[in-house]
Amino acid sequence: MTEYSNTLAREIMERKSITNWTKQKCSMDVWELLLESARRAPSSWNHQPARYIILQNESNIQKLASAFHQTNKWATHAAGLIVQIADPDEDDRVAGKDYYLYDCGLAMMSLVYQAQLMGLSCRQMIGWDETLVKSLLNIPPNFRVVIITAIGYPSSSAFSQTSQELKRTLTQQHKRYGIKHISWWEQWNGEHIHDED
Ligand SMILES: Cc1cc2nc3c(=O)[nH]c(=O)nc-3n(C[C@H](O)[C@H](O)[C@H](O)COP(=O)(O)O)c2cc1C
């Protein structure tokens, strides 16, 4: 038994999507560990559909930002951007469900927690023009852009931390449905797993 048994992992408790990073870049070792964490994620029939394009060059980040929605321009302050892409035909499609999205999500979540463990913070985003992202990065037509994740070392400045927290509260970013709202024993709408919420 480790000291962690029956406790929520610190990385899960402390993870949050931020936009206030320092200027510090990620080292090559860090990029490799992040990609390794994504690479080890499970996928349907081990199809491993996710591919990654990493941007850390300032001017390339600025160019890509021309494809971002106005509300996502904060991403230019990140140390780097991870563009996750996949070819849907390389993964299962079951009863109309495209599993490349699920598999890509698993890989990205693994990366996000590895990042958290290393003192980095991520913010994922879907607010961009896919056609423009594909053309700016020379992505082949059969690939879809799944998610763009901004990553960096969180700023410790009191001002930026306070304004982030204020923004989080205003947008209710910290709020989650209670366990009672999302789960039941044995069947849909059965007994609740958790009595209080
Ligand atoms: C698939 C996905 C898409 C997202 N897209 C955006 C986005 O376009 N812009 C943005 O500011 N945040 C985006 N987010 C961040 C979410 O708003 C954030 O994860 C959510 O509010 C919960 O906050 P937390 O991650 O701090 O717990 C996205 C997150 C995910 C997982």
CSV table of C-alpha atoms and ligand atoms in Angstrom, one decimal:
chain,number,residue,atom,x,y,z
A,1,MET,CA,0.0,0.0,0.0
A,2,THR,CA,1.3,3.4,-0.9
A,3,GLU,CA,0.6,6.7,0.9
A,4,TYR,CA,-1.6,7.5,-2.1
A,5,SER,CA,-4.1,4.7,-1.7
A,6,ASN,CA,-7.7,5.9,-1.4
A,7,THR,CA,-6.8,9.5,-2.1
A,8,LEU,CA,-7.5,11.6,-5.1
A,9,ALA,CA,-4.3,12.2,-7.1
A,10,ARG,CA,-2.8,15.6,-6.5
A,11,GLU,CA,-2.5,16.2,-10.2
A,12,ILE,CA,-6.3,15.6,-10.6
A,13,MET,CA,-7.1,17.9,-7.7
A,14,GLU,CA,-4.8,20.7,-8.8
A,15,ARG,CA,-5.2,20.6,-12.5
A,16,LYS,CA,-7.0,23.6,-14.1
A,17,SER,CA,-7.0,25.3,-17.5
A,18,ILE,CA,-5.1,28.5,-17.2
A,19,THR,CA,-4.0,31.2,-19.6
A,20,ASN,CA,-1.3,33.0,-17.5
A,21,TRP,CA,2.0,31.4,-18.2
A,22,THR,CA,5.6,32.6,-17.7
A,23,LYS,CA,7.9,33.1,-20.7
A,24,GLN,CA,9.8,29.9,-19.8
A,25,LYS,CA,10.0,27.5,-22.7
A,26,CYS,CA,9.8,23.7,-22.4
A,27,SER,CA,13.1,21.8,-22.7
A,28,MET,CA,13.5,19.0,-25.3
A,29,ASP,CA,13.3,16.4,-22.4
A,30,VAL,CA,10.0,17.8,-21.3
A,31,TRP,CA,8.6,17.6,-24.9
A,32,GLU,CA,9.7,14.1,-25.1
A,33,LEU,CA,8.1,13.1,-21.8
A,34,LEU,CA,4.9,14.7,-22.8
A,35,LEU,CA,4.8,12.8,-26.1
A,36,GLU,CA,5.7,9.6,-24.3
A,37,SER,CA,2.8,10.1,-21.9
A,38,ALA,CA,0.5,10.5,-24.9
A,39,ARG,CA,2.0,7.6,-26.8
A,40,ARG,CA,1.4,5.2,-23.9
A,41,ALA,CA,-2.4,5.9,-23.7
A,42,PRO,CA,-4.7,3.0,-24.6
A,43,SER,CA,-6.7,3.1,-27.9
A,44,SER,CA,-9.3,1.0,-29.5
A,45,TRP,CA,-7.6,-2.1,-30.9
A,46,ASN,CA,-4.4,-0.3,-30.3
A,47,HIS,CA,-5.0,1.8,-33.5
A,48,GLN,CA,-3.1,4.8,-32.0
A,49,PRO,CA,-4.6,7.4,-34.3
A,50,ALA,CA,-3.2,10.6,-32.7
A,51,ARG,CA,-0.4,12.6,-34.3
A,52,TYR,CA,1.1,15.8,-32.9
A,53,ILE,CA,2.5,19.0,-34.3
A,54,ILE,CA,4.4,21.0,-31.7
A,55,LEU,CA,4.9,24.7,-32.1
A,56,GLN,CA,7.3,26.6,-29.9
A,57,ASN,CA,8.7,29.2,-32.3
A,58,GLU,CA,7.1,32.6,-31.5
A,59,SER,CA,6.5,33.7,-35.0
A,60,ASN,CA,5.0,30.3,-36.0
A,61,ILE,CA,2.7,30.5,-32.9
A,62,GLN,CA,1.7,34.0,-34.0
A,63,LYS,CA,0.9,32.8,-37.5
A,64,LEU,CA,-1.2,30.0,-36.3
A,65,ALA,CA,-3.1,32.3,-34.0
A,66,SER,CA,-4.6,34.0,-37.1
A,67,ALA,CA,-6.8,30.8,-37.3
A,68,PHE,CA,-7.9,31.2,-33.6
A,69,HIS,CA,-11.3,32.7,-32.6
A,70,GLN,CA,-11.0,36.1,-31.1
A,71,THR,CA,-11.6,34.8,-27.6
A,72,ASN,CA,-8.6,32.4,-27.8
A,73,LYS,CA,-5.9,34.8,-28.6
A,74,TRP,CA,-4.5,34.1,-25.1
A,75,ALA,CA,-2.9,31.1,-26.6
A,76,THR,CA,-0.1,33.2,-28.0
A,77,HIS,CA,1.3,33.6,-24.5
A,78,ALA,CA,1.8,29.9,-24.1
A,79,ALA,CA,5.3,28.3,-24.1
A,80,GLY,CA,4.1,26.0,-26.9
A,81,LEU,CA,1.1,24.7,-28.7
A,82,ILE,CA,0.4,21.0,-29.3
A,83,VAL,CA,-1.8,20.4,-32.3
A,84,GLN,CA,-3.3,17.0,-32.1
A,85,ILE,CA,-4.5,15.6,-35.4
A,86,ALA,CA,-5.9,12.2,-36.6
A,87,ASP,CA,-7.1,10.4,-39.7
A,88,PRO,CA,-10.6,9.0,-38.7
A,89,ASP,CA,-10.1,6.1,-41.1
A,90,GLU,CA,-7.2,4.8,-39.0
A,91,ASP,CA,-9.6,4.0,-36.1
A,92,ASP,CA,-12.8,2.2,-35.5
A,93,ARG,CA,-16.2,3.5,-36.4
A,94,VAL,CA,-18.9,1.5,-34.5
A,95,ALA,CA,-22.6,2.2,-35.0
A,96,GLY,CA,-21.9,5.7,-36.2
A,97,LYS,CA,-19.4,6.4,-33.4
A,98,ASP,CA,-15.9,7.6,-34.4
A,99,TYR,CA,-13.5,6.2,-31.9
A,100,TYR,CA,-10.5,8.3,-33.1
A,101,LEU,CA,-12.0,11.2,-31.0
A,102,TYR,CA,-12.2,9.0,-27.9
A,103,ASP,CA,-8.7,7.7,-28.4
A,104,CYS,CA,-7.3,11.1,-29.0
A,105,GLY,CA,-8.9,12.4,-25.9
A,106,LEU,CA,-7.4,9.6,-23.8
A,107,ALA,CA,-3.9,10.4,-25.1
A,108,MET,CA,-4.4,14.2,-24.5
A,109,MET,CA,-5.6,13.6,-21.0
A,110,SER,CA,-2.6,11.5,-20.3
A,111,LEU,CA,-0.3,14.3,-21.6
A,112,VAL,CA,-2.2,16.9,-19.6
A,113,TYR,CA,-1.6,15.0,-16.3
A,114,GLN,CA,2.0,14.3,-17.1
A,115,ALA,CA,2.3,18.1,-17.7
A,116,GLN,CA,0.7,18.8,-14.4
A,117,LEU,CA,3.1,16.4,-12.7
A,118,MET,CA,6.1,18.4,-14.2
A,119,GLY,CA,4.8,21.8,-13.0
A,120,LEU,CA,3.3,22.7,-16.4
A,121,SER,CA,-0.3,23.8,-17.0
A,122,CYS,CA,-2.4,23.2,-20.2
A,123,ARG,CA,-5.5,24.8,-21.7
A,124,GLN,CA,-7.1,22.9,-24.5
A,125,MET,CA,-9.2,24.6,-27.2
A,126,ILE,CA,-11.5,23.9,-30.1
A,127,GLY,CA,-12.1,27.5,-31.0
A,128,TRP,CA,-10.2,27.8,-34.4
A,129,ASP,CA,-10.8,27.6,-38.1
A,130,GLU,CA,-9.9,24.0,-39.0
A,131,THR,CA,-9.4,24.7,-42.8
A,132,LEU,CA,-7.0,27.5,-41.9
A,133,VAL,CA,-5.1,25.5,-39.3
A,134,LYS,CA,-4.7,22.7,-41.8
A,135,SER,CA,-3.4,25.0,-44.5
A,136,LEU,CA,-1.0,26.9,-42.2
A,137,LEU,CA,0.5,23.6,-41.0
A,138,ASN,CA,0.4,21.6,-44.3
A,139,ILE,CA,-1.8,18.9,-42.8
A,140,PRO,CA,-2.9,16.3,-45.3
A,141,PRO,CA,-6.7,16.4,-46.3
A,142,ASN,CA,-7.6,13.1,-44.7
A,143,PHE,CA,-6.6,14.3,-41.3
A,144,ARG,CA,-8.9,16.2,-38.8
A,145,VAL,CA,-7.6,18.6,-36.3
A,146,VAL,CA,-8.9,17.3,-33.0
A,147,ILE,CA,-7.6,19.7,-30.4
A,148,ILE,CA,-5.0,22.4,-29.9
A,149,THR,CA,-3.5,22.4,-26.4
A,150,ALA,CA,-1.6,25.5,-25.1
A,151,ILE,CA,1.0,24.7,-22.5
A,152,GLY,CA,3.5,26.5,-20.3
A,153,TYR,CA,4.7,27.1,-16.8
A,154,PRO,CA,2.0,28.9,-14.7
A,155,SER,CA,2.8,32.5,-13.7
A,156,SER,CA,3.3,33.0,-10.0
A,157,SER,CA,2.6,36.8,-10.2
A,158,ALA,CA,-0.1,37.7,-7.6
A,159,PHE,CA,-1.8,40.0,-10.1
A,160,SER,CA,-2.2,37.4,-12.8
A,161,GLN,CA,-3.2,34.7,-10.3
A,162,THR,CA,-5.9,36.9,-8.9
A,163,SER,CA,-7.3,37.9,-12.3
A,164,GLN,CA,-7.3,34.2,-13.4
A,165,GLU,CA,-9.2,33.2,-10.3
A,166,LEU,CA,-11.7,36.0,-10.8
A,167,LYS,CA,-12.2,34.9,-14.4
A,168,ARG,CA,-12.6,31.2,-13.3
A,169,THR,CA,-15.2,32.2,-10.8
A,170,LEU,CA,-17.1,34.4,-13.2
A,171,THR,CA,-17.2,31.7,-15.9
A,172,GLN,CA,-18.0,29.0,-13.3
A,173,GLN,CA,-15.0,27.1,-14.6
A,174,HIS,CA,-14.4,25.3,-11.3
A,175,LYS,CA,-18.1,24.0,-11.1
A,176,ARG,CA,-18.8,20.3,-11.7
A,177,TYR,CA,-22.0,18.3,-11.5
A,178,GLY,CA,-22.3,16.3,-8.3
A,179,ILE,CA,-21.7,12.6,-8.3
A,180,LYS,CA,-25.4,12.1,-7.7
A,181,HIS,CA,-26.2,13.9,-11.0
A,182,ILE,CA,-23.9,11.8,-13.1
A,183,SER,CA,-24.1,8.2,-11.8
A,184,TRP,CA,-26.3,5.4,-10.6
A,185,TRP,CA,-26.0,1.8,-9.4
A,186,GLU,CA,-26.9,-1.0,-11.8
A,187,GLN,CA,-29.2,0.9,-14.2
A,188,TRP,CA,-30.1,4.2,-15.7
A,189,ASN,CA,-31.9,6.3,-13.0
A,190,GLY,CA,-31.2,3.5,-10.4
A,191,GLU,CA,-30.0,4.2,-6.9
A,192,HIS,CA,-27.5,6.9,-6.5
A,193,ILE,CA,-23.9,6.1,-5.8
A,194,HIS,CA,-23.6,9.1,-3.5
A,195,ASP,CA,-26.4,10.4,-1.3
A,196,GLU,CA,-25.3,13.9,-0.7
A,197,ASP,CA,-24.6,16.5,-3.4
B,1,LIG,C1,-12.5,19.7,-25.7
B,1,LIG,C2,-12.2,21.0,-25.0
B,1,LIG,C3,-12.3,22.2,-25.7
B,1,LIG,C4,-12.1,23.5,-25.1
B,1,LIG,N1,-12.1,24.6,-25.8
B,1,LIG,C5,-11.8,25.8,-25.3
B,1,LIG,C6,-11.7,27.0,-26.0
B,1,LIG,O1,-11.9,27.0,-27.3
B,1,LIG,N2,-11.4,28.1,-25.4
B,1,LIG,C7,-11.1,28.2,-24.0
B,1,LIG,O2,-10.8,29.3,-23.5
B,1,LIG,N3,-11.2,27.0,-23.3
B,1,LIG,C8,-11.5,25.9,-23.9
B,1,LIG,N4,-11.5,24.7,-23.1
B,1,LIG,C9,-11.2,24.8,-21.7
B,1,LIG,C10,-12.5,24.5,-20.9
B,1,LIG,O3,-13.3,25.7,-20.9
B,1,LIG,C11,-12.2,24.1,-19.4
B,1,LIG,O4,-11.5,22.9,-19.5
B,1,LIG,C12,-13.5,24.0,-18.6
B,1,LIG,O5,-14.1,25.2,-18.4
B,1,LIG,C13,-13.2,23.4,-17.2
B,1,LIG,O6,-12.2,24.1,-16.5
B,1,LIG,P1,-10.9,23.4,-15.9
B,1,LIG,O7,-10.2,22.8,-17.1
B,1,LIG,O8,-10.0,24.6,-15.4
B,1,LIG,O9,-11.3,22.5,-14.9
B,1,LIG,C14,-11.7,23.5,-23.7
B,1,LIG,C15,-11.6,22.3,-23.0
B,1,LIG,C16,-11.8,21.1,-23.7
B,1,LIG,C17,-11.6,19.8,-22.9
